[in-house]
């Protein structure tokens, strides 16, 4: 077979990427990553620990036992000893206030858990989109490498036979080095993404997961995204968590105020003196710490700040999602314009006919082919940006 025809017969259609991908494998990988992510577990464990700490403050203090013995200066006076057992407790209403604060904190924890899982899931989606994009670029570049390897082989033989110049052969060598270099860079990027995937997966091996990702983006229903954004205030657990945290902070205001009230202790006392036994009880009062008024004021300020932060975050998120929606519409239009051109193999067939007819030389043919390859790369870049925007709007799924 003529080597030139072998070069020209490379199936460029193999470089095309199907946008509509089956989501089963993608979602399966996504579920595994979220389940194994250590950062999400750490956030939830810390929040849970804070609630348990608050509950731990709402218990009685330890029972205090005191024993005393003194020796008399002479045998007639004798010795004496005493024993007391007492239990201290805070102002009675303080226990209910702490219980209410713990309940609101638990509610905030539940919303925080949901918000953390959504955040983790979105981060995993973005990482998988990066991996799919990298796989697509590698797929495209491998086709270029194959073509340049064949071109170099052709020009080497042609130059040795005197059909092509040595200069033209050297140009193909430089071009081959360039496409191989780009492929190596993409493969290095793939290894970095693989390391990121393994770290996200809690350090567990991701060989099977990586193979499941493939090079096709998942299908996304824009209608479901629009519905979620329309009900943003009701659907956003981060906002609900912030509101609950604000309520928890206000509950702590009540706790801090009641902490300034006196505490009490009551106990049993037994004493022995001069051969006689005495039994009775003791009552103690702990004086309030007036300096705690600053703690109460700080809790009130924190409550207002938490609510304000919740509103700010909700407004920011809505603006970002609406901006992504506008970007999606623009990118979709560009993709629809690109797709028929970059997937049409007749471009390469026409260039081949022009070359065979002597209308263009081989280097001109390469330049024209590279023009369409560059357009294909731009198409993949646009497709990547489009799917990133879709994933950002997919936050509530």
Short mmCIF file of C-alpha atoms in Angstrom, two decimals:
data_model
loop_
_atom_site.label_atom_id
_atom_site.label_comp_id
_atom_site.label_asym_id
_atom_site.label_seq_id
_atom_site.Cartn_x
_atom_site.Cartn_y
_atom_site.Cartn_z
CA UNK A 1 0.00 0.00 0.00
CA UNK A 2 1.25 3.50 -0.86
CA UNK A 3 2.52 5.10 2.37
CA UNK A 4 0.88 8.43 1.49
CA UNK A 5 -2.52 6.79 1.23
CA UNK A 6 -1.86 5.01 4.52
CA UNK A 7 -1.31 8.37 6.21
CA UNK A 8 -4.44 9.86 4.71
CA UNK A 9 -6.65 6.94 5.65
CA UNK A 10 -6.48 7.55 9.41
CA UNK A 11 -10.05 7.49 10.76
CA UNK A 12 -10.53 11.04 12.03
CA UNK A 13 -14.08 10.19 13.08
CA UNK A 14 -12.54 8.25 15.98
CA UNK A 15 -11.59 11.61 17.47
CA UNK A 16 -15.24 12.63 17.84
CA UNK A 17 -16.76 12.62 21.31
CA UNK A 18 -20.34 11.69 22.05
CA UNK A 19 -21.80 14.35 24.34
CA UNK A 20 -24.76 12.29 25.56
CA UNK A 21 -23.19 9.84 28.02
CA UNK A 22 -24.70 7.06 30.10
CA UNK A 23 -24.75 8.34 33.68
CA UNK A 24 -24.82 4.99 35.48
CA UNK A 25 -21.04 4.59 35.79
CA UNK A 26 -20.54 8.28 36.57
CA UNK A 27 -23.10 8.24 39.40
CA UNK A 28 -21.69 5.02 40.80
CA UNK A 29 -18.21 6.53 41.01
CA UNK A 30 -19.72 9.67 42.51
CA UNK A 31 -21.46 7.73 45.30
CA UNK A 32 -18.25 5.86 46.15
CA UNK A 33 -16.19 9.05 46.34
CA UNK A 34 -18.66 10.80 48.63
CA UNK A 35 -18.85 7.78 50.93
CA UNK A 36 -15.06 7.51 51.24
CA UNK A 37 -14.20 11.21 51.50
CA UNK A 38 -12.36 11.88 54.77
CA UNK A 39 -12.76 15.67 54.78
CA UNK A 40 -16.55 15.37 54.85
CA UNK A 41 -16.34 12.89 57.72
CA UNK A 42 -14.04 15.24 59.65
CA UNK A 43 -16.42 18.19 59.26
CA UNK A 44 -19.40 16.15 60.43
CA UNK A 45 -17.50 14.60 63.35
CA UNK A 46 -16.39 18.02 64.60
CA UNK A 47 -19.90 19.41 64.39
CA UNK A 48 -21.26 16.36 66.18
CA UNK A 49 -18.61 16.75 68.86
CA UNK A 50 -19.63 20.37 69.45
CA UNK A 51 -23.24 19.31 70.04
CA UNK A 52 -22.20 16.53 72.40
CA UNK A 53 -20.05 19.02 74.30
CA UNK A 54 -23.07 21.28 74.70
CA UNK A 55 -25.15 18.38 75.95
CA UNK A 56 -22.39 17.44 78.36
CA UNK A 57 -22.65 20.83 80.05
CA UNK A 58 -26.28 20.12 80.89
CA UNK A 59 -25.57 17.56 83.60
CA UNK A 60 -25.14 17.77 87.35
CA UNK A 61 -21.65 18.25 88.66
CA UNK A 62 -19.87 15.51 90.62
CA UNK A 63 -20.91 14.66 94.16
CA UNK A 64 -18.48 16.17 96.65
CA UNK A 65 -17.39 14.15 99.71
CA UNK A 66 -15.40 15.79 102.52
CA UNK A 67 -13.83 14.17 105.57
CA UNK A 68 -12.12 15.92 108.44
CA UNK A 69 -10.40 14.76 111.66
CA UNK A 70 -8.78 16.80 114.39
CA UNK A 71 -6.91 15.71 117.50
CA UNK A 72 -7.48 17.21 120.91
CA UNK A 73 -4.67 18.67 123.00
CA UNK A 74 -5.33 16.20 125.88
CA UNK A 75 -7.13 12.94 126.57
CA UNK A 76 -10.04 14.66 128.32
CA UNK A 77 -10.98 16.71 125.27
CA UNK A 78 -10.55 13.74 122.91
CA UNK A 79 -10.60 13.80 119.13
CA UNK A 80 -13.35 14.64 116.69
CA UNK A 81 -14.11 13.96 113.02
CA UNK A 82 -16.73 14.95 110.48
CA UNK A 83 -18.04 13.69 107.13
CA UNK A 84 -20.13 15.58 104.57
CA UNK A 85 -21.66 14.61 101.21
CA UNK A 86 -23.03 17.38 98.96
CA UNK A 87 -24.38 17.89 95.45
CA UNK A 88 -24.14 21.18 93.60
CA UNK A 89 -26.55 22.32 90.89
CA UNK A 90 -27.16 25.38 88.76
CA UNK A 91 -30.16 27.62 88.72
CA UNK A 92 -33.07 25.25 87.86
CA UNK A 93 -34.16 27.06 84.66
CA UNK A 94 -30.65 26.83 83.27
CA UNK A 95 -31.00 23.13 82.50
CA UNK A 96 -34.03 23.74 80.28
CA UNK A 97 -32.24 26.59 78.50
CA UNK A 98 -29.25 24.36 77.81
CA UNK A 99 -31.53 21.61 76.57
CA UNK A 100 -33.18 24.01 74.12
CA UNK A 101 -29.77 25.22 72.91
CA UNK A 102 -28.63 21.63 72.37
CA UNK A 103 -31.82 20.87 70.41
CA UNK A 104 -31.34 23.83 68.06
CA UNK A 105 -27.67 22.92 67.67
CA UNK A 106 -28.69 19.39 66.71
CA UNK A 107 -31.06 20.78 64.09
CA UNK A 108 -28.24 22.91 62.70
CA UNK A 109 -26.02 19.83 62.65
CA UNK A 110 -28.54 17.91 60.56
CA UNK A 111 -28.69 20.72 57.99
CA UNK A 112 -24.92 21.05 58.11
CA UNK A 113 -24.61 17.35 57.39
CA UNK A 114 -26.80 17.65 54.31
CA UNK A 115 -24.96 20.77 53.14
CA UNK A 116 -21.57 19.11 53.63
CA UNK A 117 -22.64 16.08 51.61
CA UNK A 118 -23.90 18.32 48.79
CA UNK A 119 -20.65 20.30 48.79
CA UNK A 120 -18.62 17.09 48.75
CA UNK A 121 -20.73 15.66 45.94
CA UNK A 122 -20.25 18.80 43.86
CA UNK A 123 -16.48 18.74 44.40
CA UNK A 124 -16.44 15.11 43.27
CA UNK A 125 -18.45 15.98 40.15
CA UNK A 126 -16.03 18.76 39.24
CA UNK A 127 -13.08 16.42 39.66
CA UNK A 128 -14.72 13.80 37.44
CA UNK A 129 -15.48 16.43 34.79
CA UNK A 130 -11.77 17.36 34.78
CA UNK A 131 -10.86 13.70 34.32
CA UNK A 132 -13.32 13.24 31.43
CA UNK A 133 -11.95 16.38 29.76
CA UNK A 134 -8.40 15.07 30.13
CA UNK A 135 -9.44 11.71 28.68
CA UNK A 136 -10.99 13.42 25.67
CA UNK A 137 -7.87 15.46 25.02
CA UNK A 138 -5.68 12.37 25.30
CA UNK A 139 -7.96 10.54 22.89
CA UNK A 140 -7.63 13.39 20.38
CA UNK A 141 -3.88 13.73 20.88
CA UNK A 142 -3.25 10.00 20.44
CA UNK A 143 -4.83 10.29 16.98
CA UNK A 144 -2.44 13.13 16.15
CA UNK A 145 0.53 11.14 17.41
CA UNK A 146 -0.42 8.18 15.22
CA UNK A 147 -0.74 10.46 12.19
CA UNK A 148 2.60 12.17 12.81
CA UNK A 149 4.39 8.86 13.33
CA UNK A 150 3.17 7.71 9.93
CA UNK A 151 4.08 11.05 8.33
CA UNK A 152 7.61 10.88 9.68
CA UNK A 153 7.99 7.33 8.40
CA UNK A 154 6.75 8.37 4.97
CA UNK A 155 9.06 11.40 4.72
CA UNK A 156 12.05 9.42 5.90
CA UNK A 157 11.59 6.85 3.15
CA UNK A 158 10.63 9.52 0.59
CA UNK A 159 13.71 11.63 1.36
CA UNK A 160 15.97 8.58 1.13
CA UNK A 161 14.43 7.83 -2.28
CA UNK A 162 14.85 11.43 -3.40
CA UNK A 163 11.09 12.02 -3.64
CA UNK A 164 11.05 14.58 -0.80
CA UNK A 165 13.71 16.94 0.57
CA UNK A 166 15.64 16.41 3.76
CA UNK A 167 14.31 19.73 5.00
CA UNK A 168 10.72 18.53 4.68
CA UNK A 169 11.63 15.37 6.57
CA UNK A 170 13.19 17.40 9.39
CA UNK A 171 10.01 19.46 9.64
CA UNK A 172 7.97 16.29 10.17
CA UNK A 173 10.41 15.21 12.89
CA UNK A 174 9.93 18.51 14.72
CA UNK A 175 6.14 18.20 14.36
CA UNK A 176 6.21 14.64 15.69
CA UNK A 177 8.24 15.74 18.72
CA UNK A 178 5.71 18.51 19.39
CA UNK A 179 2.66 16.24 19.33
CA UNK A 180 4.42 13.63 21.49
CA UNK A 181 5.37 16.34 23.97
CA UNK A 182 1.76 17.49 24.21
CA UNK A 183 0.64 13.91 24.75
CA UNK A 184 3.18 13.44 27.55
CA UNK A 185 1.95 16.62 29.24
CA UNK A 186 -1.63 15.36 29.06
CA UNK A 187 -0.55 11.99 30.49
CA UNK A 188 1.25 13.80 33.33
CA UNK A 189 -1.94 15.71 33.99
CA UNK A 190 -3.80 12.40 34.02
CA UNK A 191 -1.50 11.07 36.75
CA UNK A 192 -2.06 14.22 38.81
CA UNK A 193 -5.83 13.85 38.43
CA UNK A 194 -5.57 10.20 39.41
CA UNK A 195 -3.67 11.21 42.57
CA UNK A 196 -6.37 13.79 43.37
CA UNK A 197 -9.04 11.16 42.86
CA UNK A 198 -7.27 8.77 45.21
CA UNK A 199 -6.91 11.47 47.87
CA UNK A 200 -10.61 12.34 47.51
CA UNK A 201 -11.41 8.64 47.84
CA UNK A 202 -9.86 8.48 51.28
CA UNK A 203 -6.54 7.11 50.03
CA UNK A 204 -8.14 3.95 48.62
CA UNK A 205 -7.10 2.51 45.27
CA UNK A 206 -9.00 4.04 42.33
CA UNK A 207 -7.95 1.76 39.47
CA UNK A 208 -11.48 0.41 39.01
CA UNK A 209 -13.12 3.80 39.55
CA UNK A 210 -10.87 5.51 37.01
CA UNK A 211 -11.72 2.91 34.39
CA UNK A 212 -15.43 3.48 35.01
CA UNK A 213 -15.25 7.24 34.36
CA UNK A 214 -14.53 7.00 30.64
CA UNK A 215 -14.52 10.00 28.29
CA UNK A 216 -18.20 10.91 28.08
CA UNK A 217 -19.96 13.54 30.16
CA UNK A 218 -23.06 12.56 32.17
CA UNK A 219 -26.51 13.57 31.06
CA UNK A 220 -28.01 16.49 32.97
CA UNK A 221 -31.63 17.65 32.93
CA UNK A 222 -31.65 21.50 32.82
CA UNK A 223 -35.35 21.53 33.76
CA UNK A 224 -34.61 19.93 37.12
CA UNK A 225 -31.87 22.48 37.73
CA UNK A 226 -34.22 25.37 36.98
CA UNK A 227 -36.81 23.97 39.40
CA UNK A 228 -34.23 23.64 42.19
CA UNK A 229 -33.00 27.20 41.71
CA UNK A 230 -36.57 28.57 41.69
CA UNK A 231 -36.99 27.12 45.20
CA UNK A 232 -33.52 28.02 46.37
CA UNK A 233 -34.50 29.27 49.82
CA UNK A 234 -36.46 26.10 50.53
CA UNK A 235 -33.91 23.73 48.97
CA UNK A 236 -30.63 25.14 50.24
CA UNK A 237 -29.52 23.22 53.38
CA UNK A 238 -26.61 25.60 53.86
CA UNK A 239 -29.07 28.44 54.34
CA UNK A 240 -31.23 26.30 56.63
CA UNK A 241 -28.13 25.35 58.63
CA UNK A 242 -27.15 29.00 59.02
CA UNK A 243 -30.66 29.92 60.20
CA UNK A 244 -30.60 27.02 62.67
CA UNK A 245 -27.16 28.09 63.88
CA UNK A 246 -28.54 31.58 64.40
CA UNK A 247 -31.35 30.12 66.49
CA UNK A 248 -28.81 28.06 68.41
CA UNK A 249 -26.77 31.20 69.08
CA UNK A 250 -29.87 32.96 70.39
CA UNK A 251 -30.52 30.00 72.66
CA UNK A 252 -27.01 30.39 74.01
CA UNK A 253 -27.81 34.01 74.81
CA UNK A 254 -30.44 32.75 77.22
CA UNK A 255 -27.98 30.21 78.62
CA UNK A 256 -25.30 32.85 79.18
CA UNK A 257 -27.78 35.14 80.94
CA UNK A 258 -28.94 32.36 83.24
CA UNK A 259 -25.33 31.40 83.96
CA UNK A 260 -25.15 34.69 85.82
CA UNK A 261 -27.77 33.47 88.33
CA UNK A 262 -26.71 31.81 91.60
CA UNK A 263 -26.01 28.11 91.89
CA UNK A 264 -26.80 25.95 94.90
CA UNK A 265 -25.52 22.92 96.76
CA UNK A 266 -27.16 20.76 99.39
CA UNK A 267 -25.59 18.00 101.42
CA UNK A 268 -25.62 15.66 104.42
CA UNK A 269 -23.25 16.32 107.38
CA UNK A 270 -22.18 13.93 110.16
CA UNK A 271 -19.92 14.97 113.06
CA UNK A 272 -18.57 13.11 116.10
CA UNK A 273 -17.35 15.10 119.11
CA UNK A 274 -16.73 14.15 122.75
CA UNK A 275 -18.34 10.78 122.21
CA UNK A 276 -21.51 12.26 120.70
CA UNK A 277 -22.78 11.97 117.12
CA UNK A 278 -24.37 14.82 115.24
CA UNK A 279 -26.28 14.59 111.91
CA UNK A 280 -27.61 17.43 109.78
CA UNK A 281 -27.50 19.10 106.39
CA UNK A 282 -25.72 21.95 104.66
CA UNK A 283 -26.83 24.47 102.05
CA UNK A 284 -24.47 26.50 99.90
CA UNK A 285 -24.93 29.30 97.38
CA UNK A 286 -22.46 30.12 94.58
CA UNK A 287 -22.40 33.82 93.79
CA UNK A 288 -22.99 34.87 90.16
CA UNK A 289 -20.07 35.79 87.91
CA UNK A 290 -21.00 39.25 86.66
CA UNK A 291 -18.29 39.22 84.04
CA UNK A 292 -20.31 36.66 82.04
CA UNK A 293 -22.50 39.46 80.70
CA UNK A 294 -19.89 39.93 77.99
CA UNK A 295 -20.31 36.28 76.99
CA UNK A 296 -24.05 36.79 76.63
CA UNK A 297 -23.51 39.89 74.51
CA UNK A 298 -21.05 38.00 72.30
CA UNK A 299 -23.59 35.21 71.79
CA UNK A 300 -26.25 37.74 70.74
CA UNK A 301 -23.89 39.35 68.24
CA UNK A 302 -23.00 35.92 66.83
CA UNK A 303 -26.70 35.13 66.35
CA UNK A 304 -27.24 38.29 64.29
CA UNK A 305 -24.04 37.70 62.31
CA UNK A 306 -25.01 34.11 61.50
CA UNK A 307 -28.38 35.18 60.10
CA UNK A 308 -26.81 37.98 58.05
CA UNK A 309 -24.20 35.58 56.69
CA UNK A 310 -26.94 33.14 55.70
CA UNK A 311 -28.74 35.80 53.66
CA UNK A 312 -25.50 36.93 52.02
CA UNK A 313 -24.56 33.37 51.06
CA UNK A 314 -28.01 32.72 49.61
CA UNK A 315 -27.88 35.90 47.51
CA UNK A 316 -24.38 35.07 46.29
CA UNK A 317 -25.32 31.51 45.38
CA UNK A 318 -28.42 32.62 43.47
CA UNK A 319 -26.36 35.14 41.49
CA UNK A 320 -23.73 32.52 40.64
CA UNK A 321 -26.32 29.99 39.50
CA UNK A 322 -28.11 32.54 37.35
CA UNK A 323 -24.78 33.55 35.77
CA UNK A 324 -24.04 29.88 35.06
CA UNK A 325 -27.46 29.58 33.42
CA UNK A 326 -26.67 32.41 31.01
CA UNK A 327 -23.26 30.91 30.29
CA UNK A 328 -24.81 27.51 29.59
CA UNK A 329 -27.12 28.99 26.97
CA UNK A 330 -24.21 30.73 25.24
CA UNK A 331 -21.92 27.71 25.30
CA UNK A 332 -24.70 25.42 24.06
CA UNK A 333 -25.11 27.66 21.02
CA UNK A 334 -21.35 27.53 20.32
CA UNK A 335 -21.27 23.74 20.71
CA UNK A 336 -24.16 23.30 18.30
CA UNK A 337 -22.29 25.39 15.74
CA UNK A 338 -19.01 23.55 16.20
CA UNK A 339 -20.33 19.97 16.26
CA UNK A 340 -21.33 19.54 12.57
CA UNK A 341 -17.96 20.87 11.40
CA UNK A 342 -15.58 19.00 13.71
CA UNK A 343 -17.40 15.69 13.25
CA UNK A 344 -17.57 15.93 9.47
CA UNK A 345 -14.85 13.72 7.94
CA UNK A 346 -15.48 15.15 4.46
CA UNK A 347 -13.09 18.00 5.33
CA UNK A 348 -10.22 15.53 5.41
CA UNK A 349 -11.48 13.68 2.36
CA UNK A 350 -11.53 16.93 0.35
CA UNK A 351 -8.00 17.77 1.48
CA UNK A 352 -6.88 14.30 0.46
CA UNK A 353 -8.36 14.72 -3.02
CA UNK A 354 -6.65 18.11 -3.38
CA UNK A 355 -3.35 16.54 -2.38
CA UNK A 356 -3.73 13.59 -4.74
CA UNK A 357 -4.62 16.00 -7.57
CA UNK A 358 -1.51 18.04 -6.91
CA UNK A 359 -3.51 21.15 -6.04
CA UNK A 360 -1.70 21.45 -2.66
CA UNK A 361 1.58 20.08 -1.39
CA UNK A 362 1.88 17.82 1.61
CA UNK A 363 2.90 20.50 4.09
CA UNK A 364 -0.07 22.62 3.05
CA UNK A 365 -2.20 19.56 3.62
CA UNK A 366 -0.78 19.25 7.14
CA UNK A 367 -1.48 22.90 7.89
CA UNK A 368 -5.07 22.52 6.77
CA UNK A 369 -5.52 19.34 8.79
CA UNK A 370 -4.08 21.05 11.86
CA UNK A 371 -6.56 23.87 11.33
CA UNK A 372 -9.45 21.45 11.77
CA UNK A 373 -7.71 19.68 14.64
CA UNK A 374 -7.36 23.03 16.42
CA UNK A 375 -11.06 23.63 15.85
CA UNK A 376 -11.75 20.21 17.37
CA UNK A 377 -9.67 21.16 20.41
CA UNK A 378 -11.63 24.40 20.76
CA UNK A 379 -14.82 22.36 20.55
CA UNK A 380 -13.64 20.10 23.40
CA UNK A 381 -12.66 23.15 25.46
CA UNK A 382 -16.12 24.65 25.00
CA UNK A 383 -17.76 21.34 25.84
CA UNK A 384 -15.70 21.21 29.04
CA UNK A 385 -16.71 24.72 30.12
CA UNK A 386 -20.32 23.87 29.34
CA UNK A 387 -20.31 20.77 31.54
CA UNK A 388 -18.54 22.63 34.36
CA UNK A 389 -21.37 25.17 34.37
CA UNK A 390 -23.95 22.36 34.34
CA UNK A 391 -22.28 20.71 37.34
CA UNK A 392 -22.23 23.96 39.29
CA UNK A 393 -25.98 24.28 38.74
CA UNK A 394 -26.43 20.64 39.71
CA UNK A 395 -25.54 21.40 43.32
CA UNK A 396 -28.91 20.36 44.78
CA UNK A 397 -29.02 16.94 43.11
#
